[in-house]
CSV table of C-alpha atoms in Angstrom, one decimal:
chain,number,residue,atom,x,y,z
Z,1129,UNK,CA,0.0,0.0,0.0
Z,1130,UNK,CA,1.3,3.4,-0.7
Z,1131,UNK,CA,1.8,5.9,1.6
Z,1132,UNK,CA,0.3,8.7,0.0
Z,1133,UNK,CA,-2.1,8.5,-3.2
Z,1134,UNK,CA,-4.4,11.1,-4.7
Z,1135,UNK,CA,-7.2,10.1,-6.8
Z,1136,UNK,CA,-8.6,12.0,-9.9
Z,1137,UNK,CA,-8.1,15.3,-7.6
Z,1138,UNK,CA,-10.0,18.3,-9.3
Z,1139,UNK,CA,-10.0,21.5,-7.3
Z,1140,UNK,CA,-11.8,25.2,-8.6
Z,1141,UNK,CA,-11.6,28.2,-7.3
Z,1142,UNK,CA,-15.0,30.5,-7.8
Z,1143,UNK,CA,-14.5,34.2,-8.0
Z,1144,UNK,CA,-18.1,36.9,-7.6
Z,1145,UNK,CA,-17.5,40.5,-9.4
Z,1146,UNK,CA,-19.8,43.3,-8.8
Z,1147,UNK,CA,-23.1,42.9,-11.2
Z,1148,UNK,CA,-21.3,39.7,-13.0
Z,1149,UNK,CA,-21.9,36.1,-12.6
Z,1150,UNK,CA,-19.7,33.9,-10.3
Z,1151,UNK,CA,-17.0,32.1,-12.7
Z,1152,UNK,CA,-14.9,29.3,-11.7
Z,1153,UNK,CA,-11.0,28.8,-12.6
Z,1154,UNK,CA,-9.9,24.8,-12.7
Z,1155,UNK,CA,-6.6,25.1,-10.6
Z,1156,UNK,CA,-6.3,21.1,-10.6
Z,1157,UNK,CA,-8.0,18.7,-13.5
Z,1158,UNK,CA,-7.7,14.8,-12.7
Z,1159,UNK,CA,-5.0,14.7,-10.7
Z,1160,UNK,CA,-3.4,11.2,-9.9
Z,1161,UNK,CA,-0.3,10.6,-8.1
Z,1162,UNK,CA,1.6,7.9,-5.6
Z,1163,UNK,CA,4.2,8.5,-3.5
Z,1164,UNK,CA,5.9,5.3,-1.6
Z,1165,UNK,CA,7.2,5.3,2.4
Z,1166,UNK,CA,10.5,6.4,2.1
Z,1167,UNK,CA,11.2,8.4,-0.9
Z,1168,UNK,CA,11.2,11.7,-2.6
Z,1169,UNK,CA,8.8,12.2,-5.5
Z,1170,UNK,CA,9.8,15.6,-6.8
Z,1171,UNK,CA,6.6,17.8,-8.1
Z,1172,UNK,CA,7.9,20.2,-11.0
Z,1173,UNK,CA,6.4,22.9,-13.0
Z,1174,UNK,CA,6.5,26.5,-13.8
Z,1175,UNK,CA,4.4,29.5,-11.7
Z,1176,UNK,CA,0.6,29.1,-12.0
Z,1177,UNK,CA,0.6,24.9,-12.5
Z,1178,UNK,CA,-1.0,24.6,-9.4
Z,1179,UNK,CA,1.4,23.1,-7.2
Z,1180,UNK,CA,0.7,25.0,-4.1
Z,1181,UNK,CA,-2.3,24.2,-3.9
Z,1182,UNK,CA,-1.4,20.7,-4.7
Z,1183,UNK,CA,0.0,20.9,-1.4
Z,1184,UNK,CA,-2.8,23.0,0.7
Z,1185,UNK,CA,-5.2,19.9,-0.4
Z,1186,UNK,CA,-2.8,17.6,1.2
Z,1187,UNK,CA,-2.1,19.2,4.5
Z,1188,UNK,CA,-5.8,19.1,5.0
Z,1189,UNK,CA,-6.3,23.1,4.5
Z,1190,UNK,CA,-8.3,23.4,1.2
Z,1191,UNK,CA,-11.0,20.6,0.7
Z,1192,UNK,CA,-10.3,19.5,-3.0
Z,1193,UNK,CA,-13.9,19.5,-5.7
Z,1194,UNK,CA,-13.5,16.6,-6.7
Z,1195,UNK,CA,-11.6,13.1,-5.7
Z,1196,UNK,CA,-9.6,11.4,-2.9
Z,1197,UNK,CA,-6.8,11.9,-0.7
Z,1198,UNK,CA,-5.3,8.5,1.1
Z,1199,UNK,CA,-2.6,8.7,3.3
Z,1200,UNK,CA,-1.6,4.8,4.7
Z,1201,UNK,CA,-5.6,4.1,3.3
Z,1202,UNK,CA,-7.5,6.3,4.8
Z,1203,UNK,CA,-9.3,9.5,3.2
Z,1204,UNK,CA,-8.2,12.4,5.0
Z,1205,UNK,CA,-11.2,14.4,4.2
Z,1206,UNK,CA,-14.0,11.5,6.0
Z,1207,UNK,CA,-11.8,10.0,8.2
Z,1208,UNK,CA,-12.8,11.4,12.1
Z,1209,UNK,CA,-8.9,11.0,13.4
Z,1210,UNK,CA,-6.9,13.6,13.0
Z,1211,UNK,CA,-3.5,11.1,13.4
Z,1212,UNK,CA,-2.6,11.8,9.9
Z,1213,UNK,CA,-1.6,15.7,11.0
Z,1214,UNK,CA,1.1,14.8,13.0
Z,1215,UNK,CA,2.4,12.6,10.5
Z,1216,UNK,CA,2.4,15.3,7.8
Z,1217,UNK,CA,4.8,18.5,7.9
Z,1218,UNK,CA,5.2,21.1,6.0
Z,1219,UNK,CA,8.4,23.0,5.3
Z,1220,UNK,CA,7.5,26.5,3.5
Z,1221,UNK,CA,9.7,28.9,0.7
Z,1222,UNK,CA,9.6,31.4,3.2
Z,1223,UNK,CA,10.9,31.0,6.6
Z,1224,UNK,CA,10.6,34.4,8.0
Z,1225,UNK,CA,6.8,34.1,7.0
Z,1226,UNK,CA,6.7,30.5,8.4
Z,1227,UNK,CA,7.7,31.6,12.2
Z,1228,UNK,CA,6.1,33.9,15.0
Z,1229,UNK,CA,8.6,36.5,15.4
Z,1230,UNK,CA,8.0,36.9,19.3
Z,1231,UNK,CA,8.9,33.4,19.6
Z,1232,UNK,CA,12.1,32.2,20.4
Z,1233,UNK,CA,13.8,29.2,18.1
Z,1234,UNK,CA,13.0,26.9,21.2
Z,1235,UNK,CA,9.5,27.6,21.2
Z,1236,UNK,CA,8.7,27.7,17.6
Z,1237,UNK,CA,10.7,24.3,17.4
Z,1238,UNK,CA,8.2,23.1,20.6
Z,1239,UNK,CA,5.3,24.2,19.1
Z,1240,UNK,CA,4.6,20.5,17.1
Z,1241,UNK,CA,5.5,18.8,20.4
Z,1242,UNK,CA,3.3,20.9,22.6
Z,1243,UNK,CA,0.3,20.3,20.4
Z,1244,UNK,CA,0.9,16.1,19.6
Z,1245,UNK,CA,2.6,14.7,22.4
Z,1246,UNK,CA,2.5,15.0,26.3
Z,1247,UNK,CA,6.5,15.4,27.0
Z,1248,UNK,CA,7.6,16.2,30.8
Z,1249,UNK,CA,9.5,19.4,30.9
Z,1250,UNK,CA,12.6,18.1,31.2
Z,1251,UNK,CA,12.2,15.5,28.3
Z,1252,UNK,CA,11.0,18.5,26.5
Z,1253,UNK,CA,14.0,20.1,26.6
Z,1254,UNK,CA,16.1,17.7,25.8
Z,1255,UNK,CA,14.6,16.7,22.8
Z,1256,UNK,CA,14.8,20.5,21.6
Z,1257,UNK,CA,18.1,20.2,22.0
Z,1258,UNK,CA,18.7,17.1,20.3
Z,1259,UNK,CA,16.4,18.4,17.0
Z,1260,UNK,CA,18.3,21.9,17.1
Z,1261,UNK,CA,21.6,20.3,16.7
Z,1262,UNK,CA,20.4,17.3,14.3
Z,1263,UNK,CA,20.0,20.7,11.3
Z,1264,UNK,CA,23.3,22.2,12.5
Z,1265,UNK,CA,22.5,25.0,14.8
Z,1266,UNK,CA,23.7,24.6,18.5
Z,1267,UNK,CA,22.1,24.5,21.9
Z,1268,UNK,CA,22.5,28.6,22.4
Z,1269,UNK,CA,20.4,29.1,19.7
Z,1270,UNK,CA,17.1,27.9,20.9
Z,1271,UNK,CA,17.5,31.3,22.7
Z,1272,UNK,CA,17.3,32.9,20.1
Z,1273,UNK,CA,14.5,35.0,17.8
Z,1274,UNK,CA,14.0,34.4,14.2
Z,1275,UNK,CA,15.4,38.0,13.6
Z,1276,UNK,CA,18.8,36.9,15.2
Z,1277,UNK,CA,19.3,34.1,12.2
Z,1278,UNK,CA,19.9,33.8,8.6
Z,1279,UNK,CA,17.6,32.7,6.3
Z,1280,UNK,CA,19.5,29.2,5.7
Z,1281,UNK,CA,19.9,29.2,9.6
Z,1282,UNK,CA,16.2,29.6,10.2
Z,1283,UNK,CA,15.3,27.3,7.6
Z,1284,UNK,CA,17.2,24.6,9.1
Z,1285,UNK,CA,15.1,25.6,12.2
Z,1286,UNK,CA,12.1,24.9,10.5
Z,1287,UNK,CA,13.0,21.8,8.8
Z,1288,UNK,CA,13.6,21.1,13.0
Z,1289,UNK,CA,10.1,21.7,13.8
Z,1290,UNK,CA,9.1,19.7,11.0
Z,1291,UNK,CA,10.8,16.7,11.9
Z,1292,UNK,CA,10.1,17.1,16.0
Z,1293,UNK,CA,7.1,14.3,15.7
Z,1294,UNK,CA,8.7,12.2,13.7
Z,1295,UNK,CA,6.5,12.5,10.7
Z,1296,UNK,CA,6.1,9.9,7.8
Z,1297,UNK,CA,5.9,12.5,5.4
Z,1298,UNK,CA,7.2,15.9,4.9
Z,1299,UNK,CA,5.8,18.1,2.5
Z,1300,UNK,CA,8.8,20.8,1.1
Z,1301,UNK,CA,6.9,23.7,-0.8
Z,1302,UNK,CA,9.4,25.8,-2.4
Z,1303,UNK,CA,12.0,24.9,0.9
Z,1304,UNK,CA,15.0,26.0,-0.8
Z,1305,UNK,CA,13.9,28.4,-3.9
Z,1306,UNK,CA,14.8,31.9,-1.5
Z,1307,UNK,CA,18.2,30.6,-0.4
Z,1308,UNK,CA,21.5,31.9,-2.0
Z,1309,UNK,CA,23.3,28.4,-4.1
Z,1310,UNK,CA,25.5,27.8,-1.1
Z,1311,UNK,CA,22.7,27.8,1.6
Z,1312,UNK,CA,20.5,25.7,-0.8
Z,1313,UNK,CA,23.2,22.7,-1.3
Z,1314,UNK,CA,23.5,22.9,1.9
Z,1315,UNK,CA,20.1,22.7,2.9
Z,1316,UNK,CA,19.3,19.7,0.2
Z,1317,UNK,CA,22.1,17.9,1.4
Z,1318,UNK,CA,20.7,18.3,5.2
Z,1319,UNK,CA,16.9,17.0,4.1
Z,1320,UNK,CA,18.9,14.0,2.4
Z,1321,UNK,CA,20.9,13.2,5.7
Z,1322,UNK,CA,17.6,13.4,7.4
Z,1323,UNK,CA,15.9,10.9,5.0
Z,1324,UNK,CA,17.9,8.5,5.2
Z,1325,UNK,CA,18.2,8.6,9.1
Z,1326,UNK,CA,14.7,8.7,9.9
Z,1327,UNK,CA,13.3,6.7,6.7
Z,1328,UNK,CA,11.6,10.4,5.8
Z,1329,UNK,CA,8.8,10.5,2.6
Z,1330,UNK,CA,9.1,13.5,0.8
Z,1331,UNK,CA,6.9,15.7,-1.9
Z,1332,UNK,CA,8.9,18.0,-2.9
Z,1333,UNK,CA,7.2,21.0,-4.3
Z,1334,UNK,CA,9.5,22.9,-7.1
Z,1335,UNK,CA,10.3,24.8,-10.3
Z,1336,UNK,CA,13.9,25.0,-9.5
Z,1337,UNK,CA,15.3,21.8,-11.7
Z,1338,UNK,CA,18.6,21.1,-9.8
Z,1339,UNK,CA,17.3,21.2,-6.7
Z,1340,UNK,CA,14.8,18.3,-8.0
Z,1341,UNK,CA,17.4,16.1,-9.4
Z,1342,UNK,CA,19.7,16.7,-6.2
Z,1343,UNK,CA,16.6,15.0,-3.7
Z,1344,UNK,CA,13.9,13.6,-5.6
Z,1345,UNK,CA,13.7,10.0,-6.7
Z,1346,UNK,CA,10.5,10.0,-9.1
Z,1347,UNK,CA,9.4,13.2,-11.1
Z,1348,UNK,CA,6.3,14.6,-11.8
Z,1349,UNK,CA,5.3,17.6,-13.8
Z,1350,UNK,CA,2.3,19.7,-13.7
Z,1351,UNK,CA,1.2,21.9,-16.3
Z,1352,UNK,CA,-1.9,24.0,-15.6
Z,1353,UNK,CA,-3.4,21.9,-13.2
Z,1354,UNK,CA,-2.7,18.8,-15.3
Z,1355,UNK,CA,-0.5,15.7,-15.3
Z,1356,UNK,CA,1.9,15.9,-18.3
Z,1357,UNK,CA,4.9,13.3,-17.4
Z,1358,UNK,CA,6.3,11.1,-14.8
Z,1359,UNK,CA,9.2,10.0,-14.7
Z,1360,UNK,CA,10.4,6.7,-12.5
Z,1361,UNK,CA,14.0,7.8,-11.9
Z,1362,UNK,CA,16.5,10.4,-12.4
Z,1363,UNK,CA,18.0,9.2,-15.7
Z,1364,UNK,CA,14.8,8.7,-17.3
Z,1365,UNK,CA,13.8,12.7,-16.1
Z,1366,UNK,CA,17.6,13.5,-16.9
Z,1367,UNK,CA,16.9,12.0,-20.5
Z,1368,UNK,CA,13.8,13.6,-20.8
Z,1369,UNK,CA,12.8,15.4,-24.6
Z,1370,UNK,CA,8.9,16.5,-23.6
Z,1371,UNK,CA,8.3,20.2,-24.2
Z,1372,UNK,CA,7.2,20.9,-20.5
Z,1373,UNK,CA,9.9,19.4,-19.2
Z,1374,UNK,CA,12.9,21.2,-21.5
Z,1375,UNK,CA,10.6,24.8,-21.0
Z,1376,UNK,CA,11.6,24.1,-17.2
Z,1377,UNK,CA,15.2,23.4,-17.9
Z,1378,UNK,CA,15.5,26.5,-20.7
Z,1379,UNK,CA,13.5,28.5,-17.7
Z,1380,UNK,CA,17.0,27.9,-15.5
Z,1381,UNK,CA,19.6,30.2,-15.2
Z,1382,UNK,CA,23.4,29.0,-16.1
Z,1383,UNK,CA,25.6,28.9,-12.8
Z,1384,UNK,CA,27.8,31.9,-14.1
Z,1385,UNK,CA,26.7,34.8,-15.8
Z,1386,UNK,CA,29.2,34.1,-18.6
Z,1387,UNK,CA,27.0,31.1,-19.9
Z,1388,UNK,CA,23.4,33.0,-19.9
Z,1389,UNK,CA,21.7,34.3,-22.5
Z,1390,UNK,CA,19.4,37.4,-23.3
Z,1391,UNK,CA,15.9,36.4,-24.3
Z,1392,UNK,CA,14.2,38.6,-26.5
């Protein structure tokens, strides 16, 4: 059984003007996907495809039109348990967005822990501790407020509070897009440490090409709320000739400046 499956998902958004009729705008169209315990499937295509809301359907905050969402079998939108929200995270694009600035790195990490689990103070803190220095930061810095931190540093103390219940699947919209190229190697190689150490699932949500290839295992690509291609592996997306998939790569900078080109 898969871990995660979505079944001829259709999702539309309805807008009302002033003295018009309500129209509707398909975001999703038929949407069909798998995703097995313990790998990355990497979720690719340009602004506007619809995968952020791909992702809202599957963390339970926007009720899809039509279809199903199973997660280890059970629909998530009739089931009565709510056990299925501790074992999805979410990492977002932006991390000063993602945090409560009041709160200190300690508490934004706790706040998963606080809401799932029953931990003694003292067990509390040491498992803070323990997640804090599993993404690279130290103990001193759960002390710390989001505006004291670098984007890559508070990243990483996101992708902490993501992993603090030990999820089976984390979702990563975006997660390294706003990070210069050094903090985003870093950062992918970090999630792929963490994958293999705690047998993670991800969906990685992306335009960024590299960053796919560098984590994912399977490929997708969306194109205006449809499926267009999968891909099983990374040689097979690597080798790939389908229009949607070369506007992506064409859509990505060179490294150096030298290498790019002016489109006109």
């Amino acid at each position: 059984m898969s871990l995660l499956q979505m079944e001829q998902v259709s999702h539309r958004y309805g807008s009302q003007r002033f003295l018009s009729r309500q129209t509707e705008r398909t975001v999703l169209q038929d949407v069909t996907l798998t995703l097995e315990a313990g790998t990355c499937l990497g979720l690719l295509g340009q602004s506007g495809a619809g995968k952020s809301t791909l992702g809202r359907i599957l963390l339970g905050l926007e009720r899809p039109t039509a279809g199903r969402v199973l997660f280890e079998g059970q629909d998530i939108y009739r089931t009565t348990a709510n056990d299925y929200r501790q074992d999805i995270q979410v990492v977002f694009q932006d991390s000063f967005a993602a945090v409560n600035p009041k709160m200190t790195a300690g508490q934004i990490i706790a706040e998963p822990l606080t809401n799932f689990t029953r931990l003694a103070p003292d067990a509390l803190q040491h498992r803070l501790v323990t997640l804090i220095e599993q993404v690279g930061l130290t103990r001193a810095d759960l002390a710390k407020y989001p505006n004291q931190f670098s984007g890559g540093q508070l990243q990483r103390i996101c992708i902490a509070r993501a992993i603090a219940t030990n999820p089976k699947l984390i979702i990563l919209d975006e997660a390294v897009s706003s990070l210069d190229m050094v903090n985003k190697a870093l950062i992918l190689a970090l999630l792929g440490e963490l994958k293999h150490k705690y047998d993670l699932s991800y969906l990685f949500i992306t335009h960024d090409l590299q960053a796919a290839q560098a984590l994912s295992d399977r490929f997708v690509i969306l194109d205006q709320g449809h499926i267009v291609g999968e891909y099983p592996t990374r040689k097979a997306f690597a080798d790939a000739t389908d229009p949607h998939v070369l506007a992506i790569k064409n859509a990505m900078l060179a490294i150096h400046p030298r290498y790019r080109t002016i489109r006109k």
